[in-house]
Structures are given as structure tokens and as C-alpha cells.
Amino acid sequence: MDRLLHLFLINNMNMAQRNSFVDDVRINDIFYASNVHIGDSTFLNAYNRVFAVQREKQIYYGYEADYENFANFKEPIPIPPISETLRFNRYNANPNIHVSHVRIIGLSTSAIFHIGSTKKVYLESRVHHTRQLEERSRKPSESVQR
């Protein structure tokens, strides 16, 4: 599988002024609709669908199933409304956020590693696991004892 690193550099978009400084970032693996984002953004959106088939016999046909046949890929995910009034005061004595080292083993399935500010983030990952096991016939001596 190819390891893709999507690096987006976006200019500051009039958000609360905080500066992020990271001296060193090390990431082993990035895959399945995941990315690294450096810079400020207004909206981040990542979406991934996974149909995982596990078989006792490793037989693969290339086209295992249609996503649309499974409800968990079609149903909307309800996002509850925020009905409370939120009030807070923020005082940033130092507008700089400084991190020495970040070590990440892996980013997968619509994950985003972000250095910067974002107004809104929507990440969605839908996974359907299917196990296909071989049929086993029972012999009379293998009956279940109670």
C-alpha cells in the first residue's frame, strides 16, 4: 500500500491569534484518508468507508460487496444540537504554544494531525466487519455436554 502524506499549508484566516511552534514531528504511518495539516484553516473534513472481510480461507474476488447494501454506510449520523448558552472568558498571557517533540505511531481512517487553528472539524469513519467462517459438521461424539 502506498503511504501518502498530504501536507496542506494554508494562511491564517482571521481566527484567534495563537502561534503554534513544534520543533520535531515524527510519524511512522499515514493511511486511509488521513493527513497532516500545518497551518490555520476554517473547516477540516475527512470521510472514510471501510468494508473489511475476514475469511478462514484467503479467497478474494476483487469486488467483495457494494457499500450501498449496508445500512451503516447510508444512515445519517445524528449530531445533537447545542442548546445551552456557552459563556467563557479567555486570557492568553502568552499567544505562543510551544511543543518540543511529537511522536505518532500511525494515523488511520480519517484521522488528522493538525498544527494550527481550526474553526470547525468533521471527521467520519464508517467500518463494516464481516467474518466468513467455514461450515463445520458435528460428529455425534462432539455433541455439547450440559
XYZ file of C-alpha atoms in Angstrom:
146
model
C 0.000 0.000 0.000
C 1.302 3.439 -0.850
C 1.906 5.752 2.059
C 0.598 9.165 1.169
C 1.288 12.311 3.098
C -0.957 15.219 2.282
C 0.588 18.394 3.581
C -1.582 21.457 3.318
C -0.188 24.895 4.016
C -2.948 27.428 4.468
C -2.573 31.058 5.532
C -4.125 32.400 8.709
C -7.847 33.078 8.194
C -8.670 35.739 10.831
C -9.055 33.432 13.813
C -7.933 33.993 17.398
C -4.258 34.747 17.101
C -2.268 31.872 18.605
C 1.067 30.779 17.242
C 1.963 27.084 17.247
C 5.621 26.072 17.330
C 6.601 22.410 17.031
C 10.306 21.589 16.936
C 10.112 17.979 15.763
C 7.349 15.720 14.363
C 7.858 12.034 13.602
C 5.039 9.932 12.155
C 5.575 6.285 11.204
C 2.485 5.651 9.031
C -0.292 7.707 7.468
C -3.038 5.962 5.505
C -6.775 5.558 4.781
C -7.908 9.170 4.239
C -5.680 10.585 6.971
C -3.456 13.618 6.630
C -1.102 16.053 8.292
C -2.190 19.671 8.214
C 0.161 22.523 9.073
C -1.384 25.972 9.167
C -4.709 27.543 10.064
C -7.982 26.528 8.469
C -11.659 27.321 8.593
C -13.013 23.784 8.114
C -11.452 20.306 8.133
C -13.456 17.398 6.741
C -12.342 13.764 6.440
C -14.552 10.818 5.478
C -13.714 7.139 5.095
C -15.676 3.943 4.380
C -14.175 0.532 5.132
C -15.647 -2.852 4.254
C -13.433 -5.420 5.981
C -13.781 -9.088 5.022
C -12.032 -11.765 7.045
C -12.175 -15.332 5.760
C -10.751 -18.575 7.065
C -9.707 -19.392 3.511
C -7.966 -16.489 1.849
C -10.038 -16.173 -1.307
C -10.579 -12.669 -2.660
C -12.738 -11.833 -5.633
C -11.678 -8.196 -6.071
C -15.202 -6.834 -5.665
C -16.473 -8.071 -2.321
C -19.647 -6.010 -1.830
C -21.433 -2.757 -2.581
C -21.321 -0.194 0.226
C -24.880 0.879 -0.521
C -26.220 -2.556 0.519
C -25.318 -1.893 4.159
C -27.344 0.466 6.336
C -24.382 1.669 8.377
C -22.958 3.341 5.244
C -26.244 5.113 4.369
C -27.764 6.253 7.646
C -27.049 9.847 8.624
C -25.112 10.302 11.833
C -27.180 12.452 14.189
C -25.317 15.452 15.539
C -27.029 16.697 18.692
C -27.707 20.427 18.781
C -26.002 22.587 21.378
C -28.892 24.093 23.301
C -27.002 25.554 26.265
C -25.639 29.073 26.206
C -21.882 28.844 26.457
C -20.028 31.717 28.057
C -16.367 31.838 28.854
C -13.586 34.345 29.191
C -10.212 33.572 27.777
C -6.973 35.302 28.561
C -3.894 34.066 26.748
C -0.971 35.560 28.650
C 1.314 34.066 26.031
C -0.020 33.796 22.466
C 2.540 31.081 21.676
C 2.037 27.335 22.040
C 5.374 25.527 22.028
C 5.833 21.751 21.763
C 9.263 20.153 21.589
C 8.562 16.697 20.128
C 5.551 14.845 18.718
C 5.815 11.097 18.070
C 2.930 9.312 16.330
C 2.917 5.590 15.535
C 0.129 5.849 12.962
C -2.765 7.890 11.611
C -5.578 5.865 10.107
C -9.166 6.036 8.920
C -9.873 9.768 8.558
C -7.501 10.952 11.294
C -5.952 14.408 11.066
C -2.796 15.589 12.804
C -3.083 19.362 12.817
C -0.712 22.104 13.897
C -2.652 25.370 13.840
C -6.147 26.723 14.468
C -9.424 25.459 13.029
C -12.947 26.796 13.344
C -14.838 23.563 12.529
C -13.813 19.917 12.228
C -15.897 16.993 10.906
C -14.298 13.537 10.842
C -16.297 10.450 9.924
C -15.218 6.847 9.613
C -17.671 4.029 8.912
C -16.456 0.452 9.208
C -18.314 -2.797 8.497
C -16.553 -6.013 9.560
C -17.616 -9.321 8.008
C -16.309 -12.681 9.183
C -16.795 -15.627 6.838
C -16.010 -18.909 8.553
C -16.077 -22.381 7.065
C -19.020 -24.596 7.983
C -18.167 -27.405 10.340
C -20.309 -30.520 10.671
C -20.586 -32.087 14.108
C -19.982 -35.744 14.698
C -22.178 -37.475 17.307
C -19.168 -37.688 19.646
C -18.800 -33.891 19.509
C -22.209 -33.118 20.979
C -22.381 -30.363 23.514
C -22.485 -31.592 27.124
C -24.670 -29.686 29.586
